[in-house]
Amino acid sequence: MTAPSSEGKLLEEALFEVKRVIVGQDRMVERMFTAILARGHCLLEGVPGVAKTLAAKTLAQVAGGHFARLQFTPDLVPSDITGTRIYRPSQEAFDIEPGPVMANVVLADEINRAPAKVQSALLEVMGEHQVSIGGTTLSVPEPFLVLATQNPIESEGVYQLPEAQRDRFLLKVEIAAPSESEELAILYRMSVDPPRPRRVLTPQGLIALQRSADEVFVHHAVAEYAVRLVVATRELAGPGSRVAHGAGPRATLGLVAAARALALLRGRGYVLPDDMRDLAHEVIAHRLVLSFDALADGITAGEIVDEVLAAVEQPRISPRQAAEEAAA
């Protein structure tokens, strides 16, 4: 099975339209498209000024959906994002006023600045795709993507996401600062007349692409490889280990769903083991809970994922793959 050429060209056009605005950060842009095709949500972590907000807004403009930015602050309450009931004196009744979360692409900027109850309210919407206000349930528009950002350089006045809540995000993407050449390109491109993205997709077309991603073929050996990668993190956990808790079954489901989306984005109708390897850090690392000894030694979750990738043998599902590995 191969991805239809029209879908591949459409996704490629949308991808490059975002890149026409965003300088560098190819991995972040690719992962954002992967998340929305896989019906997941994405957590972006990086220092200020690396285009996290601009990338989210550009994605919404290219996808043709409604965009909402929520600036999280310590005084935020759940109704500020989900909505509330408003009394209308002329009608002598309450009306439902939906919150800004009712959008196709929601940017939760600096999510770790809001208290736990606000974070939980947003995560409930992410999981259920609906909000409940005064006994009335409202469904969010589809497709629905939450891009949450957090700043890793501040520790005061922030509320870190608990481990169980980080698990709700399909991907966590760590964004590096631009190189010298990329920063010069940013200066030339954004300083005077920044480029404006054009609409390439529609919400209905994006839903069709999500269904196409569901149909991407996953070989049994590749599915088994995903399971072995995730189970390997749980086998590392135990007394005296560097891993207190490994990744759960949601990581396995997320790894396969993200790999299907990435394969479609790369113009294929089937998943390769390399797709799993490319996504392992973004899908698995933020779901690991390290022990105090590991944190004291400066060990990162990414290093644990590297060890797992090196220990779990990659399946060979095609003669060409075996030939390439032999040549290497």
Tab-separated table of C-alpha atoms in Angstrom:
chain	number	residue	atom	x	y	z
A	1	MET	CA	0.000	0.000	0.000
A	2	THR	CA	1.358	3.475	-0.857
A	3	ALA	CA	0.087	6.874	0.138
A	4	PRO	CA	-1.918	8.522	-2.666
A	5	SER	CA	0.253	11.001	-4.527
A	6	SER	CA	-2.318	13.774	-4.109
A	7	GLU	CA	-2.240	13.460	-0.310
A	8	GLY	CA	1.552	13.381	-0.248
A	9	LYS	CA	1.797	16.485	-2.416
A	10	LEU	CA	-0.807	18.312	-0.339
A	11	LEU	CA	1.009	17.598	2.916
A	12	GLU	CA	4.336	18.528	1.379
A	13	GLU	CA	2.886	21.827	0.167
A	14	ALA	CA	1.466	22.571	3.631
A	15	LEU	CA	4.731	21.625	5.295
A	16	PHE	CA	6.804	23.913	3.097
A	17	GLU	CA	4.313	26.757	3.486
A	18	VAL	CA	5.009	26.677	7.233
A	19	LYS	CA	8.751	26.469	6.558
A	20	ARG	CA	8.459	29.539	4.342
A	21	VAL	CA	7.728	31.469	7.540
A	22	ILE	CA	9.702	29.503	10.134
A	23	VAL	CA	13.497	29.544	9.757
A	24	GLY	CA	15.055	26.198	10.617
A	25	GLN	CA	13.283	24.114	13.292
A	26	ASP	CA	12.454	21.460	10.671
A	27	ARG	CA	12.038	18.799	13.344
A	28	MET	CA	9.565	20.906	15.328
A	29	VAL	CA	7.475	21.661	12.237
A	30	GLU	CA	7.422	18.002	11.174
A	31	ARG	CA	6.423	16.894	14.674
A	32	MET	CA	3.588	19.431	14.842
A	33	PHE	CA	2.118	18.029	11.624
A	34	THR	CA	2.663	14.513	12.977
A	35	ALA	CA	0.698	15.351	16.127
A	36	ILE	CA	-2.311	16.781	14.320
A	37	LEU	CA	-2.424	13.891	11.807
A	38	ALA	CA	-2.270	11.397	14.690
A	39	ARG	CA	-5.014	13.262	16.633
A	40	GLY	CA	-2.562	13.910	19.447
A	41	HIS	CA	-1.250	16.929	21.283
A	42	CYS	CA	2.227	18.367	21.463
A	43	LEU	CA	4.305	19.852	24.288
A	44	LEU	CA	6.991	22.264	23.096
A	45	GLU	CA	9.864	23.080	25.416
A	46	GLY	CA	12.448	25.719	24.607
A	47	VAL	CA	13.942	29.032	25.609
A	48	PRO	CA	12.067	32.214	24.658
A	49	GLY	CA	12.264	33.393	21.063
A	50	VAL	CA	12.625	30.074	19.211
A	51	ALA	CA	9.356	30.496	17.248
A	52	LYS	CA	7.109	28.244	19.317
A	53	THR	CA	4.176	30.668	19.214
A	54	LEU	CA	4.805	31.704	15.607
A	55	ALA	CA	4.927	28.068	14.489
A	56	ALA	CA	1.576	27.280	16.157
A	57	LYS	CA	-0.101	30.319	14.639
A	58	THR	CA	1.362	29.579	11.197
A	59	LEU	CA	0.175	25.958	11.367
A	60	ALA	CA	-3.371	27.130	12.100
A	61	GLN	CA	-3.289	29.578	9.194
A	62	VAL	CA	-1.999	26.952	6.760
A	63	ALA	CA	-4.525	24.370	7.994
A	64	GLY	CA	-7.390	26.846	7.621
A	65	GLY	CA	-8.683	26.390	11.143
A	66	HIS	CA	-9.460	28.760	13.997
A	67	PHE	CA	-6.510	29.637	16.237
A	68	ALA	CA	-6.632	30.638	19.912
A	69	ARG	CA	-3.758	31.618	22.153
A	70	LEU	CA	-4.110	31.175	25.909
A	71	GLN	CA	-1.466	33.008	27.920
A	72	PHE	CA	-1.274	31.028	31.150
A	73	THR	CA	-0.734	33.011	34.351
A	74	PRO	CA	-0.863	32.102	38.068
A	75	ASP	CA	-4.218	33.877	38.568
A	76	LEU	CA	-5.986	31.923	35.800
A	77	VAL	CA	-9.074	29.856	36.732
A	78	PRO	CA	-10.577	26.932	34.746
A	79	SER	CA	-13.562	28.942	33.487
A	80	ASP	CA	-11.159	31.354	31.800
A	81	ILE	CA	-10.328	28.658	29.266
A	82	THR	CA	-13.370	26.361	29.193
A	83	GLY	CA	-16.117	28.989	29.428
A	84	THR	CA	-18.788	29.937	31.936
A	85	ARG	CA	-22.483	30.752	32.448
A	86	ILE	CA	-23.574	34.378	32.116
A	87	TYR	CA	-26.865	35.718	33.476
A	88	ARG	CA	-28.942	37.673	30.923
A	89	PRO	CA	-31.319	40.020	32.840
A	90	SER	CA	-33.421	40.635	29.725
A	91	GLN	CA	-34.089	36.914	29.408
A	92	GLU	CA	-34.025	36.142	33.141
A	93	ALA	CA	-31.924	33.100	32.328
A	94	PHE	CA	-28.329	31.934	32.086
A	95	ASP	CA	-26.501	31.652	28.764
A	96	ILE	CA	-23.469	29.525	28.023
A	97	GLU	CA	-20.410	31.541	27.010
A	98	PRO	CA	-17.842	29.137	25.480
A	99	GLY	CA	-14.206	29.744	26.339
A	100	PRO	CA	-11.271	30.280	23.975
A	101	VAL	CA	-10.471	26.578	24.049
A	102	MET	CA	-13.190	26.101	21.401
A	103	ALA	CA	-10.745	26.351	18.480
A	104	ASN	CA	-9.010	24.013	16.049
A	105	VAL	CA	-5.488	24.900	17.168
A	106	VAL	CA	-5.062	26.015	20.779
A	107	LEU	CA	-1.745	27.400	21.951
A	108	ALA	CA	-1.360	27.015	25.719
A	109	ASP	CA	1.518	29.431	26.162
A	110	GLU	CA	3.689	28.864	29.263
A	111	ILE	CA	1.437	26.089	30.546
A	112	ASN	CA	3.629	25.620	33.609
A	113	ARG	CA	2.713	29.114	34.882
A	114	ALA	CA	-0.887	28.127	35.653
A	115	PRO	CA	-1.925	26.220	38.808
A	116	ALA	CA	-2.772	22.537	38.740
A	117	LYS	CA	-6.557	22.928	38.489
A	118	VAL	CA	-6.212	25.007	35.310
A	119	GLN	CA	-3.777	22.523	33.797
A	120	SER	CA	-6.188	19.705	34.643
A	121	ALA	CA	-9.097	21.544	33.011
A	122	LEU	CA	-7.152	21.866	29.779
A	123	LEU	CA	-5.970	18.261	29.886
A	124	GLU	CA	-9.580	17.114	30.344
A	125	VAL	CA	-10.545	18.936	27.156
A	126	MET	CA	-7.563	17.351	25.397
A	127	GLY	CA	-8.653	13.875	26.397
A	128	GLU	CA	-12.418	14.173	26.004
A	129	HIS	CA	-12.646	16.762	23.180
A	130	GLN	CA	-15.492	18.405	25.060
A	131	VAL	CA	-16.228	20.819	27.890
A	132	SER	CA	-19.026	20.772	30.444
A	133	ILE	CA	-20.437	24.123	31.589
A	134	GLY	CA	-23.341	24.199	34.013
A	135	GLY	CA	-24.568	20.767	32.982
A	136	THR	CA	-24.265	21.524	29.255
A	137	THR	CA	-21.704	19.618	27.213
A	138	LEU	CA	-20.088	21.293	24.215
A	139	SER	CA	-17.846	19.473	21.744
A	140	VAL	CA	-14.693	21.196	20.549
A	141	PRO	CA	-14.322	21.723	16.779
A	142	GLU	CA	-12.533	19.052	14.818
A	143	PRO	CA	-9.695	18.681	14.106
A	144	PHE	CA	-8.477	19.702	17.535
A	145	LEU	CA	-4.832	20.216	18.487
A	146	VAL	CA	-3.326	21.630	21.661
A	147	LEU	CA	0.213	22.956	21.427
A	148	ALA	CA	1.487	23.686	24.924
A	149	THR	CA	4.753	25.502	25.555
A	150	GLN	CA	6.891	25.667	28.636
A	151	ASN	CA	10.068	27.523	29.488
A	152	PRO	CA	12.819	25.316	30.974
A	153	ILE	CA	14.983	28.143	32.312
A	154	GLU	CA	12.633	29.365	35.068
A	155	SER	CA	11.819	27.583	38.313
A	156	GLU	CA	10.119	30.257	40.461
A	157	GLY	CA	6.450	31.031	40.010
A	158	VAL	CA	5.822	27.981	37.853
A	159	TYR	CA	3.868	24.769	38.383
A	160	GLN	CA	5.586	21.861	36.657
A	161	LEU	CA	3.345	19.371	34.899
A	162	PRO	CA	3.018	16.173	36.964
A	163	GLU	CA	4.276	12.968	35.372
A	164	ALA	CA	0.754	11.588	34.873
A	165	GLN	CA	-0.319	14.762	33.073
A	166	ARG	CA	2.719	14.799	30.776
A	167	ASP	CA	1.584	11.368	29.627
A	168	ARG	CA	-1.463	13.027	28.016
A	169	PHE	CA	0.753	14.647	25.400
A	170	LEU	CA	1.524	12.492	22.395
A	171	LEU	CA	4.833	14.254	21.753
A	172	LYS	CA	7.215	16.413	23.709
A	173	VAL	CA	9.592	18.308	21.448
A	174	GLU	CA	12.675	20.013	22.848
A	175	ILE	CA	13.575	23.015	20.702
A	176	ALA	CA	17.155	24.200	20.408
A	177	ALA	CA	18.299	27.749	19.768
A	178	PRO	CA	18.997	28.596	16.106
A	179	SER	CA	22.491	28.405	14.647
A	180	GLU	CA	24.397	31.524	13.587
A	181	SER	CA	23.378	31.131	9.941
A	182	GLU	CA	19.740	30.510	10.884
A	183	GLU	CA	19.686	33.567	13.123
A	184	LEU	CA	21.003	35.683	10.264
A	185	ALA	CA	18.216	34.282	8.054
A	186	ILE	CA	15.694	35.174	10.770
A	187	LEU	CA	17.017	38.727	10.786
A	188	TYR	CA	16.592	39.131	7.027
A	189	ARG	CA	13.219	37.374	6.857
A	190	MET	CA	11.394	38.739	9.900
A	191	SER	CA	12.831	42.191	10.597
A	192	VAL	CA	10.998	44.323	7.982
A	193	ASP	CA	8.189	42.565	6.113
A	194	PRO	CA	7.596	39.088	7.559
A	195	PRO	CA	6.145	36.536	5.108
A	196	ARG	CA	2.472	35.715	5.446
A	197	PRO	CA	1.453	32.063	5.050
A	198	ARG	CA	-1.358	31.129	2.723
A	199	ARG	CA	-4.106	28.643	3.441
A	200	VAL	CA	-3.379	25.224	1.952
A	201	LEU	CA	-5.671	22.856	3.869
A	202	THR	CA	-9.195	22.967	5.267
A	203	PRO	CA	-10.475	21.453	8.518
A	204	GLN	CA	-12.503	18.932	6.502
A	205	GLY	CA	-9.473	18.062	4.376
A	206	LEU	CA	-7.365	17.635	7.502
A	207	ILE	CA	-9.909	15.207	8.942
A	208	ALA	CA	-9.681	13.201	5.707
A	209	LEU	CA	-5.890	13.147	6.053
A	210	GLN	CA	-6.264	11.869	9.617
A	211	ARG	CA	-8.357	8.987	8.296
A	212	SER	CA	-5.681	8.298	5.692
A	213	ALA	CA	-3.089	8.151	8.466
A	214	ASP	CA	-5.243	5.550	10.248
A	215	GLU	CA	-5.008	3.350	7.149
A	216	VAL	CA	-1.195	3.406	6.907
A	217	PHE	CA	0.029	-0.189	7.065
A	218	VAL	CA	1.957	-1.363	10.142
A	219	HIS	CA	3.737	-4.697	9.746
A	220	HIS	CA	3.422	-7.121	12.658
A	221	ALA	CA	7.189	-7.011	13.225
A	222	VAL	CA	7.116	-3.199	13.389
A	223	ALA	CA	4.207	-3.228	15.853
A	224	GLU	CA	6.087	-5.766	17.947
A	225	TYR	CA	9.148	-3.501	17.831
A	226	ALA	CA	7.098	-0.635	19.301
A	227	VAL	CA	5.890	-2.875	22.125
A	228	ARG	CA	9.414	-4.097	22.896
A	229	LEU	CA	10.745	-0.525	23.042
A	230	VAL	CA	8.133	0.544	25.573
A	231	VAL	CA	8.275	-2.640	27.656
A	232	ALA	CA	12.070	-2.283	27.833
A	233	THR	CA	11.633	0.988	29.743
A	234	ARG	CA	9.465	-0.787	32.329
A	235	GLU	CA	12.002	-3.605	32.662
A	236	LEU	CA	14.611	-1.022	33.637
A	237	ALA	CA	12.487	0.163	36.562
A	238	GLY	CA	13.038	-1.246	40.017
A	239	PRO	CA	14.809	-0.686	43.355
A	240	GLY	CA	18.211	0.866	42.834
A	241	SER	CA	17.517	1.541	39.159
A	242	ARG	CA	17.859	4.859	37.379
A	243	VAL	CA	14.237	4.539	36.225
A	244	ALA	CA	11.533	4.748	38.885
A	245	HIS	CA	8.643	4.177	36.473
A	246	GLY	CA	8.743	3.213	32.804
A	247	ALA	CA	6.363	4.213	30.046
A	248	GLY	CA	2.840	2.783	30.036
A	249	PRO	CA	0.683	1.313	27.249
A	250	ARG	CA	-0.340	4.809	26.135
A	251	ALA	CA	3.244	5.215	24.883
A	252	THR	CA	2.878	2.133	22.672
A	253	LEU	CA	-0.378	3.396	21.188
A	254	GLY	CA	1.123	6.836	20.697
A	255	LEU	CA	4.278	5.496	19.073
A	256	VAL	CA	2.305	3.543	16.473
A	257	ALA	CA	-0.145	6.391	15.804
A	258	ALA	CA	2.665	8.923	15.447
A	259	ALA	CA	4.646	6.572	13.192
A	260	ARG	CA	1.612	6.187	10.913
A	261	ALA	CA	1.278	9.967	10.684
A	262	LEU	CA	5.000	10.454	10.061
A	263	ALA	CA	4.988	7.831	7.310
A	264	LEU	CA	2.080	9.578	5.572
A	265	LEU	CA	3.846	12.908	5.966
A	266	ARG	CA	6.916	11.410	4.296
A	267	GLY	CA	4.853	10.109	1.395
A	268	ARG	CA	4.552	6.441	2.361
A	269	GLY	CA	1.591	4.191	3.009
A	270	TYR	CA	3.554	1.906	5.356
A	271	VAL	CA	5.589	2.333	8.543
A	272	LEU	CA	9.294	1.561	8.728
A	273	PRO	CA	11.240	0.767	11.907
A	274	ASP	CA	13.189	3.978	11.314
A	275	ASP	CA	9.949	5.913	11.839
A	276	MET	CA	9.707	4.386	15.317
A	277	ARG	CA	13.343	5.259	16.077
A	278	ASP	CA	12.898	8.843	14.881
A	279	LEU	CA	9.912	9.332	17.191
A	280	ALA	CA	11.094	7.369	20.237
A	281	HIS	CA	12.549	10.361	22.079
A	282	GLU	CA	9.506	12.600	21.573
A	283	VAL	CA	6.992	9.850	22.448
A	284	ILE	CA	8.749	7.976	25.265
A	285	ALA	CA	11.205	10.265	27.071
A	286	HIS	CA	8.668	12.571	28.760
A	287	ARG	CA	6.746	9.550	30.049
A	288	LEU	CA	9.700	8.199	32.047
A	289	VAL	CA	10.061	8.961	35.751
A	290	LEU	CA	13.711	8.913	36.776
A	291	SER	CA	14.929	7.983	40.236
A	292	PHE	CA	16.479	10.519	42.605
A	293	ASP	CA	19.895	8.933	42.045
A	294	ALA	CA	19.591	9.411	38.292
A	295	LEU	CA	18.553	13.046	38.710
A	296	ALA	CA	21.442	13.639	41.109
A	297	ASP	CA	23.874	12.151	38.593
A	298	GLY	CA	22.546	14.385	35.828
A	299	ILE	CA	21.128	11.510	33.771
A	300	THR	CA	18.373	12.534	31.357
A	301	ALA	CA	15.387	10.598	30.070
A	302	GLY	CA	16.796	10.976	26.563
A	303	GLU	CA	19.891	9.010	27.571
A	304	ILE	CA	17.679	6.190	28.858
A	305	VAL	CA	15.820	6.136	25.530
A	306	ASP	CA	19.163	5.975	23.685
A	307	GLU	CA	20.120	2.918	25.737
A	308	VAL	CA	16.785	1.254	24.986
A	309	LEU	CA	17.149	1.921	21.247
A	310	ALA	CA	20.633	0.415	21.309
A	311	ALA	CA	19.513	-2.659	23.268
A	312	VAL	CA	16.311	-3.540	21.367
A	313	GLU	CA	17.077	-5.060	17.997
A	314	GLN	CA	15.442	-3.387	15.032
A	315	PRO	CA	13.384	-5.758	12.842
A	316	ARG	CA	14.196	-6.340	9.183
A	317	ILE	CA	11.013	-6.170	7.159
A	318	SER	CA	12.452	-5.799	3.656
A	319	PRO	CA	15.445	-7.183	1.705
A	320	ARG	CA	16.582	-3.625	0.951
A	321	GLN	CA	16.761	-2.806	4.648
A	322	ALA	CA	18.893	-5.879	5.337
A	323	ALA	CA	21.215	-4.936	2.450
A	324	GLU	CA	21.575	-1.370	3.745
A	325	GLU	CA	22.419	-2.616	7.256
A	326	ALA	CA	24.997	-5.055	5.828
A	327	ALA	CA	26.626	-2.264	3.803
A	328	ALA	CA	26.789	-0.025	6.858
